[in-house]
PDB file of C-alpha atoms and ligand atoms in Angstrom:
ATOM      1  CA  UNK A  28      60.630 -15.151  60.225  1.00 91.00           C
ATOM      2  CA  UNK A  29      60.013 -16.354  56.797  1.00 98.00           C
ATOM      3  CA  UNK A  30      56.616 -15.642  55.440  1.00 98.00           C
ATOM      4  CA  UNK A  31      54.046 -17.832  53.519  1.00 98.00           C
ATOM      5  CA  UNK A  32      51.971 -17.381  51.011  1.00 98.00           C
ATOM      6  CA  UNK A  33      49.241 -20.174  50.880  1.00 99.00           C
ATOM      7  CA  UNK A  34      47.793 -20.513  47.085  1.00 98.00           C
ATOM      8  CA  UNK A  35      45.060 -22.281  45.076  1.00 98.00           C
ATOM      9  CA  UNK A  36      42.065 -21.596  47.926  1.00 98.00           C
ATOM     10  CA  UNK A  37      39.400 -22.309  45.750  1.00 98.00           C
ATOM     11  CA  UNK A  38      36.336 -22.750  48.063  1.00 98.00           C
ATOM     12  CA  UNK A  39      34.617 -19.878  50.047  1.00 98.00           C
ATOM     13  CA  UNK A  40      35.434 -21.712  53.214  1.00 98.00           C
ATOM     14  CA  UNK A  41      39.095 -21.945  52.513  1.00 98.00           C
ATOM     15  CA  UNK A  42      38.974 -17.973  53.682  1.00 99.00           C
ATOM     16  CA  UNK A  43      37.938 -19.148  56.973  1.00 98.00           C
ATOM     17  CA  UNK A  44      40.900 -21.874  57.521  1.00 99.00           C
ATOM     18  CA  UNK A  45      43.201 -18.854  56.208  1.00 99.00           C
ATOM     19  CA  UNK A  46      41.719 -16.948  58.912  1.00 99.00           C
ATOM     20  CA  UNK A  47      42.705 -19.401  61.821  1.00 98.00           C
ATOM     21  CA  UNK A  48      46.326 -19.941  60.307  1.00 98.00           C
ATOM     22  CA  UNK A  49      46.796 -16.339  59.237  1.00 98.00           C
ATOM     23  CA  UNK A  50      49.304 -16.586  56.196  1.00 98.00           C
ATOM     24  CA  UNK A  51      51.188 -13.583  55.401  1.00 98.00           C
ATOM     25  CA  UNK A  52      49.859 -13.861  51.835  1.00 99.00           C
ATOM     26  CA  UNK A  53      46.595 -15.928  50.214  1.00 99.00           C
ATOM     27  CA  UNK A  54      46.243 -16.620  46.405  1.00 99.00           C
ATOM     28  CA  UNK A  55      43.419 -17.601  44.284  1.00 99.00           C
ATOM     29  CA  UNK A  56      43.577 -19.085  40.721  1.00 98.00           C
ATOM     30  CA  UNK A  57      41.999 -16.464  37.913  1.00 98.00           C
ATOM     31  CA  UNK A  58      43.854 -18.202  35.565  1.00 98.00           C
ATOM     32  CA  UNK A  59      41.173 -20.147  33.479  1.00 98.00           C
ATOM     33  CA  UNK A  60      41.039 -24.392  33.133  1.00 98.00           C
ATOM     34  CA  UNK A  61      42.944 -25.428  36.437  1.00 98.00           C
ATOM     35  CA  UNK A  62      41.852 -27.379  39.321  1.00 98.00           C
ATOM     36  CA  UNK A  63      41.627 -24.670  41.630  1.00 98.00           C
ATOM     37  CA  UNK A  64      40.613 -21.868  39.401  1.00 98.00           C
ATOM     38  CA  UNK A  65      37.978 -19.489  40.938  1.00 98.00           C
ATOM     39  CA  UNK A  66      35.316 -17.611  39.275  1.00 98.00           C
ATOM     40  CA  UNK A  67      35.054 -13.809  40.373  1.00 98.00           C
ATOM     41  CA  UNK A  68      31.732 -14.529  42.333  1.00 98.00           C
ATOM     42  CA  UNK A  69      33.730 -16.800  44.089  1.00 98.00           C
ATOM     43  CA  UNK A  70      36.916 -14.607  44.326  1.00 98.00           C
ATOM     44  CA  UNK A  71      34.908 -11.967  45.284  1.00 98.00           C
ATOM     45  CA  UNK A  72      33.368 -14.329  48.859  1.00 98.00           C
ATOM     46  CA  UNK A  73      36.545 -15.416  49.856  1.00 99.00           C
ATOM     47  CA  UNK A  74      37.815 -11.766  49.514  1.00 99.00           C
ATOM     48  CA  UNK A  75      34.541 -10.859  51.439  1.00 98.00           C
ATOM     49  CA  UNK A  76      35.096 -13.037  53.936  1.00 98.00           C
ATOM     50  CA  UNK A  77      38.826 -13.452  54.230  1.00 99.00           C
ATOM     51  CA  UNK A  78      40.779 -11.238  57.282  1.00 98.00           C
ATOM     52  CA  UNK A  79      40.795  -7.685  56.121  1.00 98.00           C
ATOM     53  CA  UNK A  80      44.990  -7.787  56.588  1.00 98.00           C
ATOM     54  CA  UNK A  81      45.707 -11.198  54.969  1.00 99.00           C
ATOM     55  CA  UNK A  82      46.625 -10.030  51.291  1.00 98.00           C
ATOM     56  CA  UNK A  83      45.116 -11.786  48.426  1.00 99.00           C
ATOM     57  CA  UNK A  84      46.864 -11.870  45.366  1.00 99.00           C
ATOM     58  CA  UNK A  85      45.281 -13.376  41.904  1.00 99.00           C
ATOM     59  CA  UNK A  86      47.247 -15.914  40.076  1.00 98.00           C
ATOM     60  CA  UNK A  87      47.151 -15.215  36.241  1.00 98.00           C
ATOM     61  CA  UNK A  88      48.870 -16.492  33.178  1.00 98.00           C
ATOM     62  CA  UNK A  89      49.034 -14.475  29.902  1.00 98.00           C
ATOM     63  CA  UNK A  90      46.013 -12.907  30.766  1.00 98.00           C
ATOM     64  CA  UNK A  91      45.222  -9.471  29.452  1.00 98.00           C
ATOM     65  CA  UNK A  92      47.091  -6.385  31.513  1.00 98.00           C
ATOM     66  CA  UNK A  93      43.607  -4.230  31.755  1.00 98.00           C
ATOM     67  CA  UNK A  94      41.641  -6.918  32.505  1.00 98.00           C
ATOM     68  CA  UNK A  95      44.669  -7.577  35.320  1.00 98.00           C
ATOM     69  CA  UNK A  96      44.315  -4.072  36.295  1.00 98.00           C
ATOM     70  CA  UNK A  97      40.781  -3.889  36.370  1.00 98.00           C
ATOM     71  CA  UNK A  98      40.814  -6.280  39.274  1.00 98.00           C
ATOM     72  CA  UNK A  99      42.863  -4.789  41.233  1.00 98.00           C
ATOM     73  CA  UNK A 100      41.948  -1.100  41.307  1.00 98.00           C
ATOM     74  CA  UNK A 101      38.271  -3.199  42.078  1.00 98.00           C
ATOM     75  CA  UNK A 102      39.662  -4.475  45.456  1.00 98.00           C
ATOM     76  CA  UNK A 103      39.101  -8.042  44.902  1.00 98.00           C
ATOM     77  CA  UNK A 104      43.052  -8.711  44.976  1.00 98.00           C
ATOM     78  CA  UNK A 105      45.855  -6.400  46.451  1.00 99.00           C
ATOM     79  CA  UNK A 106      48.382  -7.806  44.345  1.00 98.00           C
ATOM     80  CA  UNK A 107      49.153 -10.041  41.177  1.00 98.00           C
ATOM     81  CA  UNK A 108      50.774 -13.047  40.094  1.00 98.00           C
ATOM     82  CA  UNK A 109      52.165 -13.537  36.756  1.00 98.00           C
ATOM     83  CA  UNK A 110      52.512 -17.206  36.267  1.00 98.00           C
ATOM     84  CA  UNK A 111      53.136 -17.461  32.284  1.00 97.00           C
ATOM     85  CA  UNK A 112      55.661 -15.799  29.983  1.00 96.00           C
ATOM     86  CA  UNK A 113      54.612 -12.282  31.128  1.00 97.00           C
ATOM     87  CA  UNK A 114      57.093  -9.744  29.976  1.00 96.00           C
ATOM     88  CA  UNK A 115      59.504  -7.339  31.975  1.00 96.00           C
ATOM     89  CA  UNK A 116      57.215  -4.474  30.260  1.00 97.00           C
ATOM     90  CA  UNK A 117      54.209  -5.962  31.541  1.00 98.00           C
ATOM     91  CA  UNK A 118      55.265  -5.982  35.000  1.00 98.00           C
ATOM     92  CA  UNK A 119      56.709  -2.516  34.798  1.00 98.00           C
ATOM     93  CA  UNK A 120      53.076  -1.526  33.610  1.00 98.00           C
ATOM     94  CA  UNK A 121      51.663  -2.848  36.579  1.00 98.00           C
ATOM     95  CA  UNK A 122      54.272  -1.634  38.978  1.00 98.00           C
ATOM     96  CA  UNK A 123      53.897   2.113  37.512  1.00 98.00           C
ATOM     97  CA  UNK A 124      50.442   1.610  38.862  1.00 98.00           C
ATOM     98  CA  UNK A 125      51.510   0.470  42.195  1.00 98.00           C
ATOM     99  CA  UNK A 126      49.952  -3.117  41.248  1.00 98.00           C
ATOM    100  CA  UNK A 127      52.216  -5.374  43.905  1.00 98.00           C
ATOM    101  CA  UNK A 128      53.999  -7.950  41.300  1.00 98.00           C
ATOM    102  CA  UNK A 129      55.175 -11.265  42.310  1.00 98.00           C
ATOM    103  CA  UNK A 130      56.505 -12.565  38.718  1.00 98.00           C
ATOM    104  CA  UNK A 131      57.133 -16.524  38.193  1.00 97.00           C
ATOM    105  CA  UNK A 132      60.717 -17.705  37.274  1.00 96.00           C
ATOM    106  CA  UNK A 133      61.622 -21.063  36.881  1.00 96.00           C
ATOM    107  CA  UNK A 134      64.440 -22.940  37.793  1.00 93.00           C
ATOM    108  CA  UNK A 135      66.307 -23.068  34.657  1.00 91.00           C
ATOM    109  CA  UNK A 136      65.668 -19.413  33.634  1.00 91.00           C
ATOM    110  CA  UNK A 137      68.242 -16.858  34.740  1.00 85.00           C
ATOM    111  CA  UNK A 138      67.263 -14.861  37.521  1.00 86.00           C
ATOM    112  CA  UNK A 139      67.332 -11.040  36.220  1.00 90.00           C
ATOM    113  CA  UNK A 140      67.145  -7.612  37.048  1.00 93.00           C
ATOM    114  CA  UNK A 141      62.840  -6.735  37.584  1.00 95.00           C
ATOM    115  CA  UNK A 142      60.565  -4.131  38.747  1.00 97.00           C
ATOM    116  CA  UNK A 143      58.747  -6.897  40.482  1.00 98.00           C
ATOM    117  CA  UNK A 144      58.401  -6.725  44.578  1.00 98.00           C
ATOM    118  CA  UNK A 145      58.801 -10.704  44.864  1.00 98.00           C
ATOM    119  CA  UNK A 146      60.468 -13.521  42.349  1.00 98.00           C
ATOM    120  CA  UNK A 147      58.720 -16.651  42.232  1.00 98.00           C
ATOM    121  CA  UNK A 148      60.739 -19.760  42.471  1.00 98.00           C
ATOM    122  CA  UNK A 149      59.287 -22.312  40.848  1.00 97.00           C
ATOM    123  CA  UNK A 150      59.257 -25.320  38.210  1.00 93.00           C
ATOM    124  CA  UNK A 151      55.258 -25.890  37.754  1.00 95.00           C
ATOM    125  CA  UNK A 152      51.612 -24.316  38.542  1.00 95.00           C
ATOM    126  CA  UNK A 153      50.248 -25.915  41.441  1.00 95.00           C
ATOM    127  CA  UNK A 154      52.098 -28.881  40.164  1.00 95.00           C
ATOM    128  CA  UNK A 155      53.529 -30.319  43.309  1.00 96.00           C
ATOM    129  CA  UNK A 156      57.000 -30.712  42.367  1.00 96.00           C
ATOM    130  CA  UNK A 157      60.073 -29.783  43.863  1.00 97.00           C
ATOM    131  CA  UNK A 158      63.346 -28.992  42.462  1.00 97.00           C
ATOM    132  CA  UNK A 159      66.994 -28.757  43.131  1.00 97.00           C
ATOM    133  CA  UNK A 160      67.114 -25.581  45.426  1.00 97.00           C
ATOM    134  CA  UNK A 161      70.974 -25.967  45.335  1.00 95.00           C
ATOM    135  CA  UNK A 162      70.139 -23.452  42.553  1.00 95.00           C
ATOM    136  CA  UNK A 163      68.607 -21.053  45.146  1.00 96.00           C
ATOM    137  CA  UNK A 164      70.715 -18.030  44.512  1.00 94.00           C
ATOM    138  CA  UNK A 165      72.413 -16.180  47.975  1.00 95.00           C
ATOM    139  CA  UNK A 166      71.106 -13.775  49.136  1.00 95.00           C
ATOM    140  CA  UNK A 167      73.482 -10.949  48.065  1.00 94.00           C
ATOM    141  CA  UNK A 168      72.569 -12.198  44.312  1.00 93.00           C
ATOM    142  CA  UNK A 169      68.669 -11.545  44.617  1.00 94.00           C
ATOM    143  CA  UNK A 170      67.080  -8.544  42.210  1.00 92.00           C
ATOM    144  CA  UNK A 171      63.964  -8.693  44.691  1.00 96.00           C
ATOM    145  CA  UNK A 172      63.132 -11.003  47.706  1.00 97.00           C
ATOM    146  CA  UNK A 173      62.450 -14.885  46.835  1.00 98.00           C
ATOM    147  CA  UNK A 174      59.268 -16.721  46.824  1.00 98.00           C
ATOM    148  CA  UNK A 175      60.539 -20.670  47.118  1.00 98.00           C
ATOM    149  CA  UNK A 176      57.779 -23.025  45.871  1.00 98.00           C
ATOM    150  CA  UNK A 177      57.132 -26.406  44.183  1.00 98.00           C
ATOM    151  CA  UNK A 178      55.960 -29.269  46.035  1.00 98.00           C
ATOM    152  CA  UNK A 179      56.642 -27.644  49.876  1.00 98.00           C
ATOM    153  CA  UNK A 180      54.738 -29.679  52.563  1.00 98.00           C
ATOM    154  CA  UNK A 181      55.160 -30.435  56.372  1.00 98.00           C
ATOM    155  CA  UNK A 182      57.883 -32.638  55.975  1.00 98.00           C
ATOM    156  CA  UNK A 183      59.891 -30.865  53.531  1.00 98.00           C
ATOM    157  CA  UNK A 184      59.413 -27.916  54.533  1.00 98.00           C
ATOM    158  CA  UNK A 185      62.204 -26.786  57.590  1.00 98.00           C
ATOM    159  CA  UNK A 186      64.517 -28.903  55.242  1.00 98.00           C
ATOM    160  CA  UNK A 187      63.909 -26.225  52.495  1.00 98.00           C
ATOM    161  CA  UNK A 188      64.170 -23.368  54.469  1.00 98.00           C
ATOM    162  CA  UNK A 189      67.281 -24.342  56.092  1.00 97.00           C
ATOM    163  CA  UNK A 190      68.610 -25.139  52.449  1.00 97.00           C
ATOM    164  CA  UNK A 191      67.738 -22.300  50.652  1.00 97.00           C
ATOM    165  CA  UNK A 192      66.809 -19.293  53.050  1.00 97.00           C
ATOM    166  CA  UNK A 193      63.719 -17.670  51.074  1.00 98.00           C
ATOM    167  CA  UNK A 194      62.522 -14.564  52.442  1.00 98.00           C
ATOM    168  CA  UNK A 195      59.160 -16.281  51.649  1.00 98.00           C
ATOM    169  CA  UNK A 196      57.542 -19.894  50.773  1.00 98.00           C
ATOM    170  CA  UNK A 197      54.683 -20.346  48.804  1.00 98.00           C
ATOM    171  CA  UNK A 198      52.464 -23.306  48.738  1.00 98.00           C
ATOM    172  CA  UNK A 199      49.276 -24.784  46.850  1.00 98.00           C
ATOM    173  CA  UNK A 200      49.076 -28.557  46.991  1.00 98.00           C
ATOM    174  CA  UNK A 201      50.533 -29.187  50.318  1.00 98.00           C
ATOM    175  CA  UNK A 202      48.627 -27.840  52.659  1.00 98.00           C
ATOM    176  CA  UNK A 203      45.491 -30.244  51.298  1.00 98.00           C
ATOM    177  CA  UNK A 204      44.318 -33.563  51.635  1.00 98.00           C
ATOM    178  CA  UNK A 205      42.875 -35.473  48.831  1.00 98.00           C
ATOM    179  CA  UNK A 206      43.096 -31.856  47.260  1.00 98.00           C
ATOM    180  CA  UNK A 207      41.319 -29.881  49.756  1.00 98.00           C
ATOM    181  CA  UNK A 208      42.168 -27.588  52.047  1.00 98.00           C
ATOM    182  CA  UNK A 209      43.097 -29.053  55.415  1.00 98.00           C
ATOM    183  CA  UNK A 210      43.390 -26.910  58.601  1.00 98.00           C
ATOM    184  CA  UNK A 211      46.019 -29.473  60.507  1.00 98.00           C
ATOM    185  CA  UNK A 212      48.270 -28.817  57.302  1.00 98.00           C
ATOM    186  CA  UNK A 213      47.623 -25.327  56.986  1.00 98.00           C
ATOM    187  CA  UNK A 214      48.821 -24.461  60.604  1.00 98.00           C
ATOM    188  CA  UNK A 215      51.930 -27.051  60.265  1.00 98.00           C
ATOM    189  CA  UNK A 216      53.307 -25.474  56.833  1.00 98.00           C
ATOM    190  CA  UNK A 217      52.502 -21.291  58.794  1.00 98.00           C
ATOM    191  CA  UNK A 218      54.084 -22.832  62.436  1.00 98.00           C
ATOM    192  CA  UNK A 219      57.373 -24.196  60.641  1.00 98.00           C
ATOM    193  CA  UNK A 220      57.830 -20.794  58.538  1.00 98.00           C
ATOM    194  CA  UNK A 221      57.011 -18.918  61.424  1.00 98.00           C
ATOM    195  CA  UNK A 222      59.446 -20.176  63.474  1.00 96.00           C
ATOM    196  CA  UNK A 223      62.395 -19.611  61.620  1.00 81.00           C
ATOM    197  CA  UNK A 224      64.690 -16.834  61.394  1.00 73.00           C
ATOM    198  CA  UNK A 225      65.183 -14.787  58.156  1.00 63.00           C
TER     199      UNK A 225
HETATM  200  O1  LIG B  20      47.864 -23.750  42.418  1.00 91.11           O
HETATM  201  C1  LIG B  20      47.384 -23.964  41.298  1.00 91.11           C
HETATM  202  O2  LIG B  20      46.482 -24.807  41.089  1.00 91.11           O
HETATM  203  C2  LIG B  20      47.849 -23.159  40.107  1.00 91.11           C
HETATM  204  C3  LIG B  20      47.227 -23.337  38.862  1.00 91.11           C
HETATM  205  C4  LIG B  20      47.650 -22.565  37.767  1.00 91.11           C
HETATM  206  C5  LIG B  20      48.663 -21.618  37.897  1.00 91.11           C
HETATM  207  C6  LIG B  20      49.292 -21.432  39.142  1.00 91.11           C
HETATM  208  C7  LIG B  20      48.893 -22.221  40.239  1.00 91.11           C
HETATM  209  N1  LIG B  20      49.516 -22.064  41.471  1.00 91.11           N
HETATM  210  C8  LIG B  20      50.426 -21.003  41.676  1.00 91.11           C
HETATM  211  C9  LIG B  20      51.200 -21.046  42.933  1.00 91.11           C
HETATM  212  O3  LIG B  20      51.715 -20.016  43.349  1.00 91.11           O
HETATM  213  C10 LIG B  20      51.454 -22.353  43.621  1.00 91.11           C
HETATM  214  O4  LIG B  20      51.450 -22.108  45.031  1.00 91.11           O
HETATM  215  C11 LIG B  20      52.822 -22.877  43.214  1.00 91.11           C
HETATM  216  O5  LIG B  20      52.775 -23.206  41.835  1.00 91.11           O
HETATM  217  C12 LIG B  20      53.237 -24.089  44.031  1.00 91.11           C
HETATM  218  O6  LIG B  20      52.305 -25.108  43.848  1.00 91.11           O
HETATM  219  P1  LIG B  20      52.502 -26.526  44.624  1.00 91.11           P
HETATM  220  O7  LIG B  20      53.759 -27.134  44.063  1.00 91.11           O
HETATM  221  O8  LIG B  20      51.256 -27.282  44.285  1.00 91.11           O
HETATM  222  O9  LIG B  20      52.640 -26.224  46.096  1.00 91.11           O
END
């Protein structure tokens, strides 16, 4: 089964369409100035009011490591997502307080040796955008289990898989329509991961 991580729920009733689909993994934006960024008050519902076992990691970029930590030792997110220039150190500082770590790489970076539990595949920020995931490295080649994202949807999404076996997909602007949240998509993009093997 490949598991999904659905990103960029931004409304307090996006935790009750990730209740019906039941991700592996939810995100929120606590990165400031995007689209889809939440404020804690809001981060803080949708945690309320989001499945007690559905994960919810905070997307951040460049933000400051207490702050980070602060966060999570709160309970508002069970995990973090470094989506700037974040340093190895940084995520080692996190991981040495058992702060779950998915850390963002993009395509044309080399993919090396980390103390982070996931590596992020992926050329934007909630960008929509695919890229070439010929570059997908094997299996036997991965430092820590992959996170493929960039412009997934229903369509592309089996073709993806099949392509580049990711323990995991990760999605923001594909499971909306006319950039919100849509159940119909939601359930597609979990269905398709679902049901294949990994
Ligand atoms: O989703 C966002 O709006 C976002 C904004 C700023 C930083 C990161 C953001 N998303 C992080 C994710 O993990 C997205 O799921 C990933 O970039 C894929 O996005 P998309 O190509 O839109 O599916």
């Amino acid at each position: 089964m490949t598991k999904i991580k659905l990103c960029g729920n931004f409304r307090v009733d996006d935790a009750d369409l990730l209740n019906q689909v039941q991700p592996d993994m939810a995100g929120i934006i606590l990165a400031p100035g995007h689209r889809r960024t939440v404020n804690l008050m809001t981060a803080l519902k949708i945690r309320q009011r989001l499945d007690d076992h559905i994960p919810l990691y905070g997307v951040f970029m460049n933000q400051n490591i207490a702050d980070i930590l602060t966060l999570f030792t709160s309970g508002l997110i069970q995990g973090v997502q470094l989506h700037g220039d974040e340093s190895e150190l940084e995520v080692t500082i996190l991981r040495e307080k058992h702060v779950p770590v998915i850390q963002v790489v993009k395509p044309e970076q080399a993919l090396l040796p980390t103390t982070a539990n996931y590596i992020l595949l992926d050329n934007g920020a909630g960008s929509g955008k695919t890229f070439d995931w010929e570059i997908v490295p094997p299996k036997p080649l991965r430092h820590a289990p992959i996170m493929l994202a960039g412009g997934l949807t229903p369509i592309n999404l089996q073709e993806a898989i099949t392509q580049a076996q990711p323990e995991w997909v990760d999605i923001s602007s594909g499971d909306e329509v006319s950039g919100i949240k849509d159940l119909a998509k939601m359930q597609k993009l979990v269905d398709i991961a679902h049901h294949n093997p990994n």
